[in-house]
Each structure stands twice: as C-alpha cells, then as structure tokens.
Short mmCIF file of C-alpha atoms in Angstrom, two decimals:
data_model
loop_
_atom_site.label_atom_id
_atom_site.label_comp_id
_atom_site.label_asym_id
_atom_site.label_seq_id
_atom_site.Cartn_x
_atom_site.Cartn_y
_atom_site.Cartn_z
CA UNK A 1 -70.66 25.44 4.28
CA UNK A 2 -72.34 25.35 7.69
CA UNK A 3 -69.81 22.64 8.68
CA UNK A 4 -66.99 24.96 7.95
CA UNK A 5 -68.59 27.66 10.12
CA UNK A 6 -68.99 25.21 13.04
CA UNK A 7 -65.49 24.13 12.74
CA UNK A 8 -64.20 27.71 12.89
CA UNK A 9 -66.28 28.50 15.90
CA UNK A 10 -65.02 25.31 17.70
CA UNK A 11 -61.34 26.11 17.10
CA UNK A 12 -61.51 29.56 18.55
CA UNK A 13 -61.97 28.68 22.25
CA UNK A 14 -58.86 26.30 21.93
CA UNK A 15 -56.66 29.37 20.94
CA UNK A 16 -57.49 31.24 24.20
CA UNK A 17 -55.34 31.68 27.18
CA UNK A 18 -56.02 28.21 28.63
CA UNK A 19 -53.97 25.27 27.33
CA UNK A 20 -55.91 23.35 24.68
CA UNK A 21 -57.80 20.18 25.54
CA UNK A 22 -56.29 17.33 23.72
CA UNK A 23 -58.45 15.91 21.03
CA UNK A 24 -58.49 12.58 22.66
CA UNK A 25 -60.26 13.89 25.70
CA UNK A 26 -62.72 15.74 23.38
CA UNK A 27 -63.42 12.44 21.60
CA UNK A 28 -64.01 10.81 25.04
CA UNK A 29 -66.48 13.49 25.98
CA UNK A 30 -68.24 13.06 22.74
CA UNK A 31 -68.45 9.23 23.21
CA UNK A 32 -69.94 9.81 26.71
CA UNK A 33 -72.55 12.15 25.45
CA UNK A 34 -73.63 10.02 22.61
CA UNK A 35 -73.80 6.96 24.97
CA UNK A 36 -75.81 8.90 27.43
CA UNK A 37 -78.27 10.23 24.86
CA UNK A 38 -78.62 6.94 23.08
CA UNK A 39 -78.52 5.03 26.35
CA UNK A 40 -75.77 2.79 24.98
CA UNK A 41 -73.54 1.70 27.80
CA UNK A 42 -70.97 0.15 25.43
CA UNK A 43 -69.90 3.68 24.19
CA UNK A 44 -69.37 4.81 27.89
CA UNK A 45 -67.47 1.62 28.67
CA UNK A 46 -65.21 2.37 25.62
CA UNK A 47 -64.52 5.83 26.85
CA UNK A 48 -63.47 4.43 30.09
CA UNK A 49 -61.19 1.86 28.48
CA UNK A 50 -59.64 4.55 26.53
CA UNK A 51 -59.23 6.84 29.58
CA UNK A 52 -57.32 4.14 31.46
CA UNK A 53 -54.87 3.98 28.52
CA UNK A 54 -54.48 7.67 28.41
CA UNK A 55 -53.96 8.12 32.21
CA UNK A 56 -50.20 8.46 32.22
CA UNK A 57 -50.45 11.52 29.95
CA UNK A 58 -52.85 13.44 32.24
CA UNK A 59 -51.47 16.68 33.67
CA UNK A 60 -52.97 19.09 36.08
CA UNK A 61 -53.32 21.71 33.37
CA UNK A 62 -55.13 19.42 30.96
CA UNK A 63 -57.51 18.17 33.60
CA UNK A 64 -58.22 21.89 34.73
CA UNK A 65 -58.90 22.87 31.12
CA UNK A 66 -61.10 19.88 30.55
CA UNK A 67 -62.96 20.76 33.79
CA UNK A 68 -63.41 24.35 32.63
CA UNK A 69 -64.72 23.09 29.31
CA UNK A 70 -67.21 20.48 30.58
CA UNK A 71 -68.41 21.93 34.01
CA UNK A 72 -69.94 25.24 34.73
CA UNK A 73 -67.41 27.41 36.29
CA UNK A 74 -68.42 28.35 39.68
CA UNK A 75 -70.64 25.25 40.19
CA UNK A 76 -70.31 22.99 43.17
CA UNK A 77 -68.69 20.16 41.26
CA UNK A 78 -66.22 22.39 39.50
CA UNK A 79 -65.13 23.99 42.90
CA UNK A 80 -64.76 20.63 44.54
CA UNK A 81 -62.75 19.06 41.74
CA UNK A 82 -60.60 22.14 41.17
CA UNK A 83 -59.61 22.20 44.73
CA UNK A 84 -57.98 18.63 44.48
CA UNK A 85 -55.70 19.95 41.58
CA UNK A 86 -52.56 22.02 41.92
CA UNK A 87 -53.02 25.81 41.53
CA UNK A 88 -50.88 27.87 39.17
CA UNK A 89 -50.69 31.27 40.85
CA UNK A 90 -51.55 34.35 38.82
CA UNK A 91 -51.80 32.57 35.50
CA UNK A 92 -54.51 30.46 37.04
CA UNK A 93 -56.64 33.52 37.70
CA UNK A 94 -56.25 34.71 34.01
CA UNK A 95 -57.25 31.29 32.69
CA UNK A 96 -60.45 31.22 34.97
CA UNK A 97 -61.54 34.64 33.79
CA UNK A 98 -60.97 33.85 30.19
CA UNK A 99 -62.73 30.53 30.19
CA UNK A 100 -65.65 31.76 32.26
CA UNK A 101 -66.21 34.59 29.80
CA UNK A 102 -66.15 32.05 26.94
CA UNK A 103 -68.11 29.40 28.61
CA UNK A 104 -70.94 31.30 30.25
CA UNK A 105 -73.10 31.76 27.17
CA UNK A 106 -72.84 28.19 25.89
CA UNK A 107 -73.60 26.39 29.28
CA UNK A 108 -76.04 23.49 28.99
CA UNK A 109 -77.58 21.15 31.38
CA UNK A 110 -74.72 18.93 32.46
CA UNK A 111 -75.09 15.10 31.97
CA UNK A 112 -74.42 13.08 35.16
CA UNK A 113 -72.09 10.78 33.03
CA UNK A 114 -69.88 13.74 32.22
CA UNK A 115 -69.86 14.92 35.85
CA UNK A 116 -68.79 11.50 37.19
CA UNK A 117 -66.28 11.18 34.40
CA UNK A 118 -64.73 14.41 35.65
CA UNK A 119 -64.62 12.94 39.16
CA UNK A 120 -62.81 9.77 37.70
CA UNK A 121 -60.25 11.89 35.81
CA UNK A 122 -59.37 13.82 38.87
CA UNK A 123 -59.26 10.62 41.04
CA UNK A 124 -56.95 8.88 38.47
CA UNK A 125 -54.63 12.03 38.56
CA UNK A 126 -54.42 12.01 42.26
CA UNK A 127 -53.70 8.33 42.52
CA UNK A 128 -50.86 8.72 39.84
CA UNK A 129 -49.58 11.66 41.81
CA UNK A 130 -49.44 9.51 45.04
CA UNK A 131 -51.77 11.90 46.94
CA UNK A 132 -53.77 9.13 48.54
CA UNK A 133 -55.43 11.23 51.16
CA UNK A 134 -56.88 13.53 48.49
CA UNK A 135 -57.80 10.73 46.23
CA UNK A 136 -59.75 9.07 49.13
CA UNK A 137 -61.50 12.25 49.76
CA UNK A 138 -62.41 12.72 46.04
CA UNK A 139 -63.55 9.16 45.81
CA UNK A 140 -65.77 9.54 48.91
CA UNK A 141 -67.23 12.72 47.36
CA UNK A 142 -67.99 10.85 44.09
CA UNK A 143 -69.67 7.96 45.90
CA UNK A 144 -71.80 10.44 47.90
CA UNK A 145 -72.72 12.34 44.64
CA UNK A 146 -73.58 8.85 43.05
CA UNK A 147 -76.03 7.98 45.71
CA UNK A 148 -78.28 10.74 44.37
CA UNK A 149 -78.20 9.52 40.84
CA UNK A 150 -80.02 6.43 39.48
CA UNK A 151 -79.07 5.96 35.84
CA UNK A 152 -77.74 2.78 34.24
CA UNK A 153 -75.42 4.67 31.89
CA UNK A 154 -73.47 6.13 35.17
CA UNK A 155 -72.90 2.68 36.44
CA UNK A 156 -69.97 1.93 34.12
CA UNK A 157 -68.10 5.04 35.21
CA UNK A 158 -69.19 4.55 38.82
CA UNK A 159 -67.82 1.07 39.05
CA UNK A 160 -64.25 2.39 38.32
CA UNK A 161 -64.59 5.09 40.89
CA UNK A 162 -65.59 2.42 43.49
CA UNK A 163 -62.78 0.21 42.34
CA UNK A 164 -60.27 3.14 42.74
CA UNK A 165 -61.70 3.77 46.30
CA UNK A 166 -60.48 0.32 47.61
#
C-alpha cells in the first residue's frame, strides 16, 4: 500500500508545466545514485554507456527538465549549466517558477556523481549541436570542478568529460 502512495507522489511532478523527464534518464539517475552509495563503479559505467546510446535523442527541453530535477534551482552548477542551453522566452520563466516551487522542499545533498553527469549531458548536447566554443567552456568548467573532487566513482564519468574535451 505504501508503494502505491509513493508511485502517486512521484507521478505528480511529471504532470506539471515542465516537460516530463524521460524514464530512461530517471533510470540513469537511479543507476548513478545506487552506484555512488554502494561504491560500485560498474553501475556508473553502465549509466554512461546507456547515455552515449541515448545522446541523439537529447533535446534542450529534456536536459533542462533533468537539470531542474537533479540540481537545486539557483545553485551555482544549475546556473552555469542552464546558461549553455537555449532559452525558451516566457514559457521558460513559468517552468522555472513551477519547478522551483515543487523542488525546494525535497532538496537533498547533491552527489558529485550526479553533478558531473549533468555536466556530461550538457557537453554532449553542445557537441551534437556543433556549438564547439560553448562545449569547450563547459568542458573546462567541468574539469575545474573535478579538481576539487576526489572520489573513485566520479572517475568513470570524468574520463568521458575529458575525452570530449580533446
């Protein structure tokens, strides 16, 4: 019975004004979280492999909704990464207000693995859009952020960010 209640609660935010986050990205988020908590690098590597296969389907609205879901709205990382994505005029403002009202009470301590994964998603999107200068800036920002983090589980995602930097 508690599972039914939890499932209803989880489906409520996806029906809000923002576009729904694809179940694949939510699955990847769960893989990264469980890999981080259990310190299993293979789960995080699997998430990265699945992301590479998914990269052609990434759009700015999907990435924006994922960033709003994972990162704390108004945080430094959220502001940096959102700046690289195209804006959607007035509708964007409505989405930000709606997601920040939904997300503020449930904000938890962000895992470094999820934060660098967000950098990787934005970087892949920029490269696919042929925005190489922005991609270079995003990659440099991710490498600068990585210098402050020393976790083995981050290395799998970080290696892809460094490969994209070349």
